[in-house]
PDB file of C-alpha atoms and ligand atoms in Angstrom:
ATOM      1  CA  MET K   1      -6.485  -2.201  24.568  1.00  0.00           C
ATOM      2  CA  SER K   2     -10.274  -2.396  24.539  1.00  0.00           C
ATOM      3  CA  ALA K   3     -11.883  -5.163  22.507  1.00  0.00           C
ATOM      4  CA  ILE K   4     -12.889  -4.246  18.972  1.00  0.00           C
ATOM      5  CA  PRO K   5     -16.240  -5.705  17.914  1.00  0.00           C
ATOM      6  CA  ASP K   6     -16.471  -8.091  14.998  1.00  0.00           C
ATOM      7  CA  THR K   7     -17.604  -5.936  12.099  1.00  0.00           C
ATOM      8  CA  SER K   8     -16.700  -8.295   9.274  1.00  0.00           C
ATOM      9  CA  ASN K   9     -20.285  -9.341   8.748  1.00  0.00           C
ATOM     10  CA  SER K  10     -22.274  -6.485  10.221  1.00  0.00           C
ATOM     11  CA  THR K  11     -24.041  -3.336   9.127  1.00  0.00           C
ATOM     12  CA  ASP K  12     -21.624  -1.082  11.004  1.00  0.00           C
ATOM     13  CA  THR K  13     -21.345   2.072   8.872  1.00  0.00           C
ATOM     14  CA  SER K  14     -18.646   3.775  10.908  1.00  0.00           C
ATOM     15  CA  ASN K  15     -15.695   5.186   9.012  1.00  0.00           C
ATOM     16  CA  SER K  16     -13.520   5.140  12.113  1.00  0.00           C
ATOM     17  CA  VAL K  17     -10.178   3.359  12.320  1.00  0.00           C
ATOM     18  CA  GLN K  18      -9.801   4.119  16.026  1.00  0.00           C
ATOM     19  CA  GLY K  19      -7.703   1.434  17.754  1.00  0.00           C
ATOM     20  CA  ARG K  20      -7.080  -0.560  14.574  1.00  0.00           C
ATOM     21  CA  VAL K  21      -3.615  -2.076  14.172  1.00  0.00           C
ATOM     22  CA  VAL K  22      -2.508  -1.350  10.619  1.00  0.00           C
ATOM     23  CA  ILE K  23       0.608  -2.782   9.009  1.00  0.00           C
ATOM     24  CA  VAL K  24       1.936  -0.234   6.510  1.00  0.00           C
ATOM     25  CA  THR K  25       4.655  -1.782   4.375  1.00  0.00           C
ATOM     26  CA  GLY K  26       7.138   0.745   3.017  1.00  0.00           C
ATOM     27  CA  GLY K  27       5.792   3.256   5.524  1.00  0.00           C
ATOM     28  CA  GLY K  28       9.137   4.975   6.074  1.00  0.00           C
ATOM     29  CA  THR K  29       9.033   7.332   3.098  1.00  0.00           C
ATOM     30  CA  GLY K  30       6.776   8.821   0.458  1.00  0.00           C
ATOM     31  CA  ILE K  31       3.113   7.881   0.291  1.00  0.00           C
ATOM     32  CA  GLY K  32       3.539   5.121   2.909  1.00  0.00           C
ATOM     33  CA  ARG K  33       4.756   7.715   5.380  1.00  0.00           C
ATOM     34  CA  ALA K  34       1.601   9.777   4.712  1.00  0.00           C
ATOM     35  CA  TYR K  35      -0.617   6.699   5.286  1.00  0.00           C
ATOM     36  CA  ALA K  36       1.172   5.931   8.574  1.00  0.00           C
ATOM     37  CA  LYS K  37       0.919   9.491   9.870  1.00  0.00           C
ATOM     38  CA  HIS K  38      -2.748   9.955   8.945  1.00  0.00           C
ATOM     39  CA  PHE K  39      -3.809   6.561  10.275  1.00  0.00           C
ATOM     40  CA  ALA K  40      -2.153   7.478  13.568  1.00  0.00           C
ATOM     41  CA  ALA K  41      -3.811  10.904  13.544  1.00  0.00           C
ATOM     42  CA  ASN K  42      -7.142   9.067  13.163  1.00  0.00           C
ATOM     43  CA  GLY K  43      -6.497   6.893  16.221  1.00  0.00           C
ATOM     44  CA  ALA K  44      -5.087   3.794  14.530  1.00  0.00           C
ATOM     45  CA  ILE K  45      -1.733   2.215  15.371  1.00  0.00           C
ATOM     46  CA  PRO K  46       0.495   1.925  12.321  1.00  0.00           C
ATOM     47  CA  VAL K  47       3.098  -0.840  12.314  1.00  0.00           C
ATOM     48  CA  ILE K  48       5.672   0.560   9.925  1.00  0.00           C
ATOM     49  CA  ALA K  49       7.210  -2.404   8.094  1.00  0.00           C
ATOM     50  CA  GLU K  50       9.998  -0.743   6.160  1.00  0.00           C
ATOM     51  CA  ILE K  51      13.259  -2.045   4.706  1.00  0.00           C
ATOM     52  CA  ASN K  52      14.964   1.252   5.537  1.00  0.00           C
ATOM     53  CA  GLY K  53      14.988   0.811   9.308  1.00  0.00           C
ATOM     54  CA  GLN K  54      16.091   4.352  10.037  1.00  0.00           C
ATOM     55  CA  ALA K  55      13.305   5.873   7.908  1.00  0.00           C
ATOM     56  CA  GLY K  56      10.698   3.637   9.587  1.00  0.00           C
ATOM     57  CA  SER K  57      11.885   4.551  13.077  1.00  0.00           C
ATOM     58  CA  SER K  58      11.920   8.234  12.293  1.00  0.00           C
ATOM     59  CA  VAL K  59       8.275   8.148  11.072  1.00  0.00           C
ATOM     60  CA  ALA K  60       7.302   6.306  14.265  1.00  0.00           C
ATOM     61  CA  ALA K  61       9.138   8.979  16.305  1.00  0.00           C
ATOM     62  CA  GLU K  62       7.323  11.776  14.408  1.00  0.00           C
ATOM     63  CA  ILE K  63       3.979  10.127  15.141  1.00  0.00           C
ATOM     64  CA  LYS K  64       4.793   9.706  18.824  1.00  0.00           C
ATOM     65  CA  ALA K  65       5.958  13.316  19.037  1.00  0.00           C
ATOM     66  CA  ASP K  66       2.511  14.304  17.708  1.00  0.00           C
ATOM     67  CA  GLY K  67       0.851  12.265  20.494  1.00  0.00           C
ATOM     68  CA  GLY K  68      -0.003   9.194  18.389  1.00  0.00           C
ATOM     69  CA  ARG K  69       0.933   5.531  18.689  1.00  0.00           C
ATOM     70  CA  ALA K  70       3.198   3.736  16.230  1.00  0.00           C
ATOM     71  CA  PHE K  71       5.601   0.823  16.011  1.00  0.00           C
ATOM     72  CA  ALA K  72       8.420   0.412  13.497  1.00  0.00           C
ATOM     73  CA  VAL K  73      10.066  -2.871  12.587  1.00  0.00           C
ATOM     74  CA  GLN K  74      12.705  -3.135   9.904  1.00  0.00           C
ATOM     75  CA  THR K  75      11.166  -5.510   7.382  1.00  0.00           C
ATOM     76  CA  ASP K  76      11.981  -6.872   3.966  1.00  0.00           C
ATOM     77  CA  VAL K  77       8.651  -7.841   2.399  1.00  0.00           C
ATOM     78  CA  THR K  78      10.367 -10.291   0.054  1.00  0.00           C
ATOM     79  CA  ASP K  79      11.749 -12.276   2.983  1.00  0.00           C
ATOM     80  CA  GLU K  80       9.171 -14.528   4.601  1.00  0.00           C
ATOM     81  CA  GLU K  81      11.139 -14.823   7.856  1.00  0.00           C
ATOM     82  CA  SER K  82      11.458 -11.063   8.145  1.00  0.00           C
ATOM     83  CA  VAL K  83       7.705 -10.544   7.597  1.00  0.00           C
ATOM     84  CA  ALA K  84       6.862 -13.338  10.069  1.00  0.00           C
ATOM     85  CA  GLU K  85       9.097 -11.680  12.672  1.00  0.00           C
ATOM     86  CA  THR K  86       7.396  -8.292  12.146  1.00  0.00           C
ATOM     87  CA  ILE K  87       3.956  -9.853  12.511  1.00  0.00           C
ATOM     88  CA  ALA K  88       5.028 -11.752  15.636  1.00  0.00           C
ATOM     89  CA  ARG K  89       6.338  -8.532  17.192  1.00  0.00           C
ATOM     90  CA  ALA K  90       3.158  -6.630  16.304  1.00  0.00           C
ATOM     91  CA  MET K  91       1.042  -9.417  17.815  1.00  0.00           C
ATOM     92  CA  GLU K  92       3.179  -9.426  20.955  1.00  0.00           C
ATOM     93  CA  GLU K  93       2.844  -5.654  21.276  1.00  0.00           C
ATOM     94  CA  PHE K  94      -0.833  -5.160  20.353  1.00  0.00           C
ATOM     95  CA  GLY K  95      -2.476  -8.612  20.280  1.00  0.00           C
ATOM     96  CA  ARG K  96      -4.205  -8.088  16.928  1.00  0.00           C
ATOM     97  CA  ILE K  97      -3.735  -7.058  13.301  1.00  0.00           C
ATOM     98  CA  ASP K  98      -6.745  -5.485  11.609  1.00  0.00           C
ATOM     99  CA  VAL K  99      -5.460  -3.983   8.379  1.00  0.00           C
ATOM    100  CA  LEU K 100      -2.612  -4.650   5.948  1.00  0.00           C
ATOM    101  CA  LEU K 101      -1.624  -1.866   3.579  1.00  0.00           C
ATOM    102  CA  ASN K 102       0.601  -3.449   0.922  1.00  0.00           C
ATOM    103  CA  ASN K 103       2.338  -0.232  -0.074  1.00  0.00           C
ATOM    104  CA  ALA K 104       6.044  -1.201  -0.325  1.00  0.00           C
ATOM    105  CA  ALA K 105       7.321  -1.212  -3.876  1.00  0.00           C
ATOM    106  CA  ILE K 106      10.248  -0.497  -6.102  1.00  0.00           C
ATOM    107  CA  PHE K 107       9.126   2.821  -7.544  1.00  0.00           C
ATOM    108  CA  SER K 108      10.960   6.072  -6.741  1.00  0.00           C
ATOM    109  CA  THR K 109      14.328   4.471  -7.539  1.00  0.00           C
ATOM    110  CA  ILE K 110      13.211   2.411 -10.526  1.00  0.00           C
ATOM    111  CA  ASN K 111      15.247   2.250 -13.749  1.00  0.00           C
ATOM    112  CA  ARG K 112      13.127   3.523 -16.647  1.00  0.00           C
ATOM    113  CA  SER K 113      13.879   2.245 -20.131  1.00  0.00           C
ATOM    114  CA  ARG K 114      12.312   0.996 -23.335  1.00  0.00           C
ATOM    115  CA  PHE K 115      10.883  -2.454 -22.879  1.00  0.00           C
ATOM    116  CA  GLU K 116      13.640  -4.153 -24.925  1.00  0.00           C
ATOM    117  CA  ASP K 117      16.272  -2.730 -22.588  1.00  0.00           C
ATOM    118  CA  ILE K 118      14.867  -3.713 -19.196  1.00  0.00           C
ATOM    119  CA  SER K 119      17.346  -6.077 -17.559  1.00  0.00           C
ATOM    120  CA  ARG K 120      16.312  -9.487 -16.313  1.00  0.00           C
ATOM    121  CA  GLU K 121      17.640  -8.413 -12.901  1.00  0.00           C
ATOM    122  CA  ASP K 122      15.316  -5.362 -12.812  1.00  0.00           C
ATOM    123  CA  TRP K 123      12.332  -7.498 -13.830  1.00  0.00           C
ATOM    124  CA  THR K 124      13.035  -9.936 -11.012  1.00  0.00           C
ATOM    125  CA  LYS K 125      13.572  -7.239  -8.387  1.00  0.00           C
ATOM    126  CA  VAL K 126      10.385  -5.347  -9.283  1.00  0.00           C
ATOM    127  CA  LEU K 127       8.180  -8.453  -9.396  1.00  0.00           C
ATOM    128  CA  ASP K 128       9.720  -9.775  -6.186  1.00  0.00           C
ATOM    129  CA  VAL K 129       8.965  -6.657  -4.112  1.00  0.00           C
ATOM    130  CA  ASN K 130       5.794  -5.362  -5.808  1.00  0.00           C
ATOM    131  CA  VAL K 131       4.000  -8.676  -6.309  1.00  0.00           C
ATOM    132  CA  ILE K 132       5.527 -11.495  -4.274  1.00  0.00           C
ATOM    133  CA  GLY K 133       6.098  -9.207  -1.273  1.00  0.00           C
ATOM    134  CA  SER K 134       2.364  -8.399  -1.174  1.00  0.00           C
ATOM    135  CA  TRP K 135       1.515 -12.099  -1.406  1.00  0.00           C
ATOM    136  CA  ILE K 136       3.881 -12.973   1.475  1.00  0.00           C
ATOM    137  CA  CYS K 137       2.502 -10.216   3.739  1.00  0.00           C
ATOM    138  CA  SER K 138      -1.106 -11.147   2.888  1.00  0.00           C
ATOM    139  CA  LYS K 139      -0.780 -14.842   3.603  1.00  0.00           C
ATOM    140  CA  LEU K 140       0.999 -14.242   6.909  1.00  0.00           C
ATOM    141  CA  VAL K 141      -1.506 -11.689   8.289  1.00  0.00           C
ATOM    142  CA  VAL K 142      -4.686 -13.562   7.358  1.00  0.00           C
ATOM    143  CA  PRO K 143      -4.700 -16.023  10.309  1.00  0.00           C
ATOM    144  CA  HIS K 144      -4.397 -13.093  12.736  1.00  0.00           C
ATOM    145  CA  MET K 145      -7.190 -11.172  11.024  1.00  0.00           C
ATOM    146  CA  GLU K 146      -9.407 -14.238  11.215  1.00  0.00           C
ATOM    147  CA  ALA K 147      -8.581 -14.727  14.884  1.00  0.00           C
ATOM    148  CA  GLY K 148      -9.299 -11.053  15.597  1.00  0.00           C
ATOM    149  CA  GLY K 149     -12.580 -11.042  13.662  1.00  0.00           C
ATOM    150  CA  TYR K 150     -11.705  -8.101  11.425  1.00  0.00           C
ATOM    151  CA  GLY K 151      -9.665  -7.987   8.238  1.00  0.00           C
ATOM    152  CA  ARG K 152      -8.935  -5.461   5.525  1.00  0.00           C
ATOM    153  CA  ILE K 153      -6.199  -5.907   2.940  1.00  0.00           C
ATOM    154  CA  ILE K 154      -5.471  -2.815   0.874  1.00  0.00           C
ATOM    155  CA  ASN K 155      -3.162  -3.277  -2.094  1.00  0.00           C
ATOM    156  CA  ILE K 156      -1.508  -0.436  -3.936  1.00  0.00           C
ATOM    157  CA  SER K 157      -1.636  -0.704  -7.706  1.00  0.00           C
ATOM    158  CA  SER K 158      -1.239   2.265 -10.080  1.00  0.00           C
ATOM    159  CA  SER K 159      -3.017   4.344 -12.693  1.00  0.00           C
ATOM    160  CA  THR K 160      -0.100   3.497 -14.986  1.00  0.00           C
ATOM    161  CA  VAL K 161      -1.964   0.199 -15.588  1.00  0.00           C
ATOM    162  CA  PRO K 162      -5.035   1.592 -17.423  1.00  0.00           C
ATOM    163  CA  VAL K 163      -2.764   4.116 -19.175  1.00  0.00           C
ATOM    164  CA  GLY K 164      -0.048   1.595 -20.175  1.00  0.00           C
ATOM    165  CA  LEU K 165       2.663   4.118 -19.350  1.00  0.00           C
ATOM    166  CA  PRO K 166       5.812   3.684 -21.474  1.00  0.00           C
ATOM    167  CA  LEU K 167       9.361   3.084 -20.154  1.00  0.00           C
ATOM    168  CA  LEU K 168       8.075   1.242 -17.094  1.00  0.00           C
ATOM    169  CA  MET K 169       6.855  -2.099 -18.463  1.00  0.00           C
ATOM    170  CA  HIS K 170       8.191  -4.119 -15.511  1.00  0.00           C
ATOM    171  CA  TYR K 171       6.534  -1.748 -13.022  1.00  0.00           C
ATOM    172  CA  VAL K 172       3.220  -1.474 -14.899  1.00  0.00           C
ATOM    173  CA  THR K 173       3.107  -5.268 -15.287  1.00  0.00           C
ATOM    174  CA  SER K 174       3.737  -5.693 -11.554  1.00  0.00           C
ATOM    175  CA  LYS K 175       0.880  -3.302 -10.730  1.00  0.00           C
ATOM    176  CA  ALA K 176      -1.469  -5.125 -13.137  1.00  0.00           C
ATOM    177  CA  ALA K 177      -0.567  -8.307 -11.256  1.00  0.00           C
ATOM    178  CA  VAL K 178      -1.503  -6.552  -8.011  1.00  0.00           C
ATOM    179  CA  MET K 179      -5.001  -5.941  -9.447  1.00  0.00           C
ATOM    180  CA  GLY K 180      -5.297  -9.642 -10.295  1.00  0.00           C
ATOM    181  CA  MET K 181      -4.050 -10.588  -6.834  1.00  0.00           C
ATOM    182  CA  THR K 182      -6.645  -8.271  -5.302  1.00  0.00           C
ATOM    183  CA  ARG K 183      -9.475 -10.145  -7.045  1.00  0.00           C
ATOM    184  CA  CYS K 184      -8.075 -13.577  -6.143  1.00  0.00           C
ATOM    185  CA  LEU K 185      -7.631 -12.590  -2.487  1.00  0.00           C
ATOM    186  CA  ALA K 186     -11.150 -11.131  -2.415  1.00  0.00           C
ATOM    187  CA  THR K 187     -12.515 -14.399  -3.796  1.00  0.00           C
ATOM    188  CA  GLU K 188     -10.575 -16.690  -1.478  1.00  0.00           C
ATOM    189  CA  LEU K 189     -10.980 -14.547   1.643  1.00  0.00           C
ATOM    190  CA  GLY K 190     -14.621 -13.538   1.276  1.00  0.00           C
ATOM    191  CA  GLU K 191     -16.005 -16.459   3.224  1.00  0.00           C
ATOM    192  CA  ARG K 192     -13.486 -15.755   5.962  1.00  0.00           C
ATOM    193  CA  GLY K 193     -14.856 -12.198   6.389  1.00  0.00           C
ATOM    194  CA  ILE K 194     -11.753 -10.417   5.089  1.00  0.00           C
ATOM    195  CA  THR K 195     -11.982  -7.851   2.299  1.00  0.00           C
ATOM    196  CA  CYS K 196      -9.305  -6.964  -0.243  1.00  0.00           C
ATOM    197  CA  ASN K 197      -9.370  -3.890  -2.454  1.00  0.00           C
ATOM    198  CA  ALA K 198      -6.755  -1.919  -4.397  1.00  0.00           C
ATOM    199  CA  ILE K 199      -6.030   1.781  -4.746  1.00  0.00           C
ATOM    200  CA  LEU K 200      -4.634   3.062  -8.050  1.00  0.00           C
ATOM    201  CA  PRO K 201      -2.861   6.372  -7.370  1.00  0.00           C
ATOM    202  CA  GLY K 202      -2.065   8.823 -10.147  1.00  0.00           C
ATOM    203  CA  MET K 203       1.297  10.549 -10.530  1.00  0.00           C
ATOM    204  CA  THR K 204       1.878  11.618  -6.956  1.00  0.00           C
ATOM    205  CA  GLU K 205       4.395  13.916  -5.327  1.00  0.00           C
ATOM    206  CA  SER K 206       5.811  13.317  -1.870  1.00  0.00           C
ATOM    207  CA  GLU K 207       8.957  14.350  -0.008  1.00  0.00           C
ATOM    208  CA  VAL K 208      10.809  11.716  -2.049  1.00  0.00           C
ATOM    209  CA  GLU K 209      12.706  12.461  -5.245  1.00  0.00           C
ATOM    210  CA  TYR K 210      11.462  10.287  -8.120  1.00  0.00           C
ATOM    211  CA  VAL K 211      14.241   9.209 -10.484  1.00  0.00           C
ATOM    212  CA  GLY K 212      13.476   9.938 -14.137  1.00  0.00           C
ATOM    213  CA  ARG K 213      10.486  12.254 -13.616  1.00  0.00           C
ATOM    214  CA  THR K 214      10.564  15.375 -15.788  1.00  0.00           C
ATOM    215  CA  GLU K 215       8.600  18.606 -16.124  1.00  0.00           C
ATOM    216  CA  ALA K 216       7.241  17.133 -19.374  1.00  0.00           C
ATOM    217  CA  SER K 217       5.835  14.094 -17.557  1.00  0.00           C
ATOM    218  CA  PHE K 218       4.017  16.337 -15.062  1.00  0.00           C
ATOM    219  CA  GLY K 219       2.686  18.402 -17.981  1.00  0.00           C
ATOM    220  CA  ALA K 220       1.403  15.320 -19.787  1.00  0.00           C
ATOM    221  CA  VAL K 221      -0.349  14.012 -16.673  1.00  0.00           C
ATOM    222  CA  LEU K 222      -1.926  17.391 -15.875  1.00  0.00           C
ATOM    223  CA  GLY K 223      -3.196  17.458 -19.440  1.00  0.00           C
ATOM    224  CA  MET K 224      -5.049  14.157 -18.858  1.00  0.00           C
ATOM    225  CA  GLN K 225      -6.321  14.913 -15.345  1.00  0.00           C
ATOM    226  CA  LYS K 226      -9.725  16.549 -14.871  1.00  0.00           C
ATOM    227  CA  LEU K 227      -8.524  18.135 -11.636  1.00  0.00           C
ATOM    228  CA  LYS K 228      -5.732  20.493 -12.600  1.00  0.00           C
ATOM    229  CA  ARG K 229      -3.155  20.150  -9.872  1.00  0.00           C
ATOM    230  CA  ILE K 230      -0.445  17.646  -9.113  1.00  0.00           C
ATOM    231  CA  GLU K 231      -1.548  14.829  -6.821  1.00  0.00           C
ATOM    232  CA  GLN K 232      -0.050  14.851  -3.331  1.00  0.00           C
ATOM    233  CA  ALA K 233       0.507  11.873  -1.013  1.00  0.00           C
ATOM    234  CA  ASP K 234      -2.233  13.165   1.304  1.00  0.00           C
ATOM    235  CA  ASP K 235      -4.772  12.911  -1.553  1.00  0.00           C
ATOM    236  CA  LEU K 236      -4.608   9.111  -1.194  1.00  0.00           C
ATOM    237  CA  VAL K 237      -5.271   8.955   2.511  1.00  0.00           C
ATOM    238  CA  GLY K 238      -9.074   9.311   2.440  1.00  0.00           C
ATOM    239  CA  MET K 239      -9.556   6.227   0.280  1.00  0.00           C
ATOM    240  CA  ALA K 240      -7.157   4.189   2.428  1.00  0.00           C
ATOM    241  CA  LEU K 241      -8.989   5.191   5.623  1.00  0.00           C
ATOM    242  CA  PHE K 242     -12.338   4.285   4.047  1.00  0.00           C
ATOM    243  CA  LEU K 243     -11.102   0.878   2.844  1.00  0.00           C
ATOM    244  CA  ALA K 244      -9.689   0.162   6.315  1.00  0.00           C
ATOM    245  CA  SER K 245     -12.901   1.109   8.107  1.00  0.00           C
ATOM    246  CA  PRO K 246     -16.166  -0.781   8.763  1.00  0.00           C
ATOM    247  CA  ALA K 247     -17.895   1.528   6.230  1.00  0.00           C
ATOM    248  CA  SER K 248     -16.326  -0.390   3.332  1.00  0.00           C
ATOM    249  CA  GLY K 249     -17.256  -3.780   4.790  1.00  0.00           C
ATOM    250  CA  PHE K 250     -19.437  -4.947   1.875  1.00  0.00           C
ATOM    251  CA  MET K 251     -16.964  -3.961  -0.810  1.00  0.00           C
ATOM    252  CA  THR K 252     -14.244  -6.312  -2.013  1.00  0.00           C
ATOM    253  CA  GLY K 253     -12.134  -7.126  -5.066  1.00  0.00           C
ATOM    254  CA  GLN K 254     -12.321  -3.554  -6.346  1.00  0.00           C
ATOM    255  CA  SER K 255      -9.562  -1.457  -7.906  1.00  0.00           C
ATOM    256  CA  LEU K 256     -10.154   2.238  -7.319  1.00  0.00           C
ATOM    257  CA  LEU K 257      -8.511   5.060  -9.217  1.00  0.00           C
ATOM    258  CA  VAL K 258      -7.568   8.092  -7.102  1.00  0.00           C
ATOM    259  CA  ASP K 259      -5.863  10.134  -9.787  1.00  0.00           C
ATOM    260  CA  GLY K 260      -7.661  13.444 -10.314  1.00  0.00           C
ATOM    261  CA  GLY K 261      -9.696  11.862 -13.094  1.00  0.00           C
ATOM    262  CA  MET K 262      -6.717  10.982 -15.297  1.00  0.00           C
ATOM    263  CA  ALA K 263      -7.769   7.452 -16.282  1.00  0.00           C
ATOM    264  CA  TYR K 264     -10.968   5.436 -16.444  1.00  0.00           C
ATOM    265  CA  SER K 265     -11.187   1.870 -15.165  1.00  0.00           C
TER     266      SER K 265
HETATM  267  N1  NAD Y   1       4.260   8.202  -6.328  1.00  0.00           N
HETATM  268  C1  NAD Y   1       3.492   7.869  -7.352  1.00  0.00           C
HETATM  269  O1  NAD Y   1       3.331   8.631  -8.314  1.00  0.00           O
HETATM  270  C2  NAD Y   1       2.763   6.555  -7.365  1.00  0.00           C
HETATM  271  C3  NAD Y   1       1.800   6.349  -8.364  1.00  0.00           C
HETATM  272  C4  NAD Y   1       1.110   5.130  -8.387  1.00  0.00           C
HETATM  273  C5  NAD Y   1       1.371   4.163  -7.439  1.00  0.00           C
HETATM  274  N2  NAD Y   1       2.341   4.394  -6.497  1.00  0.00           N
HETATM  275  C6  NAD Y   1       2.573   3.331  -5.525  1.00  0.00           C
HETATM  276  O2  NAD Y   1       2.425   3.845  -4.223  1.00  0.00           O
HETATM  277  C7  NAD Y   1       3.292   3.149  -3.325  1.00  0.00           C
HETATM  278  C8  NAD Y   1       4.185   4.139  -2.600  1.00  0.00           C
HETATM  279  O3  NAD Y   1       4.951   4.840  -3.572  1.00  0.00           O
HETATM  280  P1  NAD Y   1       5.943   6.018  -3.212  1.00  0.00           P
HETATM  281  O4  NAD Y   1       5.725   7.086  -4.211  1.00  0.00           O
HETATM  282  O5  NAD Y   1       5.864   6.355  -1.786  1.00  0.00           O
HETATM  283  O6  NAD Y   1       7.329   5.274  -3.573  1.00  0.00           O
HETATM  284  P2  NAD Y   1       8.681   5.126  -2.736  1.00  0.00           P
HETATM  285  O7  NAD Y   1       9.647   4.470  -3.644  1.00  0.00           O
HETATM  286  O8  NAD Y   1       9.027   6.455  -2.167  1.00  0.00           O
HETATM  287  O9  NAD Y   1       8.269   4.210  -1.512  1.00  0.00           O
HETATM  288  C9  NAD Y   1       8.407   2.839  -1.479  1.00  0.00           C
HETATM  289  C10 NAD Y   1       8.755   2.443  -0.060  1.00  0.00           C
HETATM  290  O10 NAD Y   1       8.863   1.016  -0.026  1.00  0.00           O
HETATM  291  C11 NAD Y   1      10.043   0.681   0.680  1.00  0.00           C
HETATM  292  N3  NAD Y   1      10.508  -0.640   0.249  1.00  0.00           N
HETATM  293  C12 NAD Y   1      11.115  -0.967  -0.926  1.00  0.00           C
HETATM  294  N4  NAD Y   1      11.425  -2.261  -0.939  1.00  0.00           N
HETATM  295  C13 NAD Y   1      10.991  -2.791   0.237  1.00  0.00           C
HETATM  296  C14 NAD Y   1      11.027  -4.087   0.810  1.00  0.00           C
HETATM  297  N5  NAD Y   1      11.602  -5.128   0.159  1.00  0.00           N
HETATM  298  N6  NAD Y   1      10.490  -4.282   2.031  1.00  0.00           N
HETATM  299  C15 NAD Y   1       9.932  -3.247   2.712  1.00  0.00           C
HETATM  300  N7  NAD Y   1       9.891  -1.979   2.231  1.00  0.00           N
HETATM  301  C16 NAD Y   1      10.418  -1.758   0.994  1.00  0.00           C
HETATM  302  C17 NAD Y   1      11.025   1.785   0.335  1.00  0.00           C
HETATM  303  O11 NAD Y   1      12.124   1.844   1.245  1.00  0.00           O
HETATM  304  C18 NAD Y   1      10.105   2.997   0.399  1.00  0.00           C
HETATM  305  O12 NAD Y   1      10.011   3.504   1.717  1.00  0.00           O
HETATM  306  C19 NAD Y   1       4.048   2.142  -4.176  1.00  0.00           C
HETATM  307  O13 NAD Y   1       3.370   0.910  -4.150  1.00  0.00           O
HETATM  308  C20 NAD Y   1       3.979   2.749  -5.559  1.00  0.00           C
HETATM  309  O14 NAD Y   1       4.143   1.795  -6.568  1.00  0.00           O
HETATM  310  C21 NAD Y   1       3.040   5.551  -6.432  1.00  0.00           C
END
């Protein structure tokens, strides 16, 4: 692979992700699958780090069938050894890691209930994947980003945070923590030339079935959105590409709503 210039401290305004190696956690289904496919279509190489090995491999196969490059490694983001192994394999294969998209989360399968009824077990599981998993992936990729001279960490939070959506307190709390983590990473990584920003998606449809979603919930969200259609996974791709590219190089610590104008930050 041709060398990629150091753009961490430059005035490069390109919005290209050509040749970038991008770890997409949870890239086997839903919005993560859309990120992986679109990054590949834009010339990047997604490393699909997905706990559902079969789903990850099938996204990689789809990308290859479309003429793109991709690499899938079954990964549990809560398991430091598993993440280290994925990173080692990506480094062996491509020799660099440019972007980390911390997308994996407990979401489509989450148990919704009033806050008094959330089990301790559900709290632990959600915080472990949504928060600690992002921390583990971030700390293990940073040395490789530094060595490669380019680094973008993109965290996925949620517009449920500014809204304070009911019945999902464990999830909303985890996504608020992701916003805090984004600022701390931005602060600690700034002098090392690595940026960290977060995307806050609205209520988004994908090929996945979301447990507990009702017609009424779509109606309520459409009522709040300025743009009157239901958000699709592809609506989130543009912001992710921008945050991964040199064009966003002087922007860090930000949490950006991409939700059809539902909430204000
Ligand atoms: N869909 C929405 O409306 C919406 C709204 C706001 C934010 N988000 C966020 O966007 C991201 C993607 O959401 P989605 O709608 O595709 O949800 P999803 O539940 O379909 O996708 C989550 C993915 O993460 C994977 N995963 C779960 N645990 C993992 C682990 N331990 N290690 C590795 N992979 C693991 C799952 O297998 C799945 O492929 C999540 O961070 C979610 O919180 C989604």
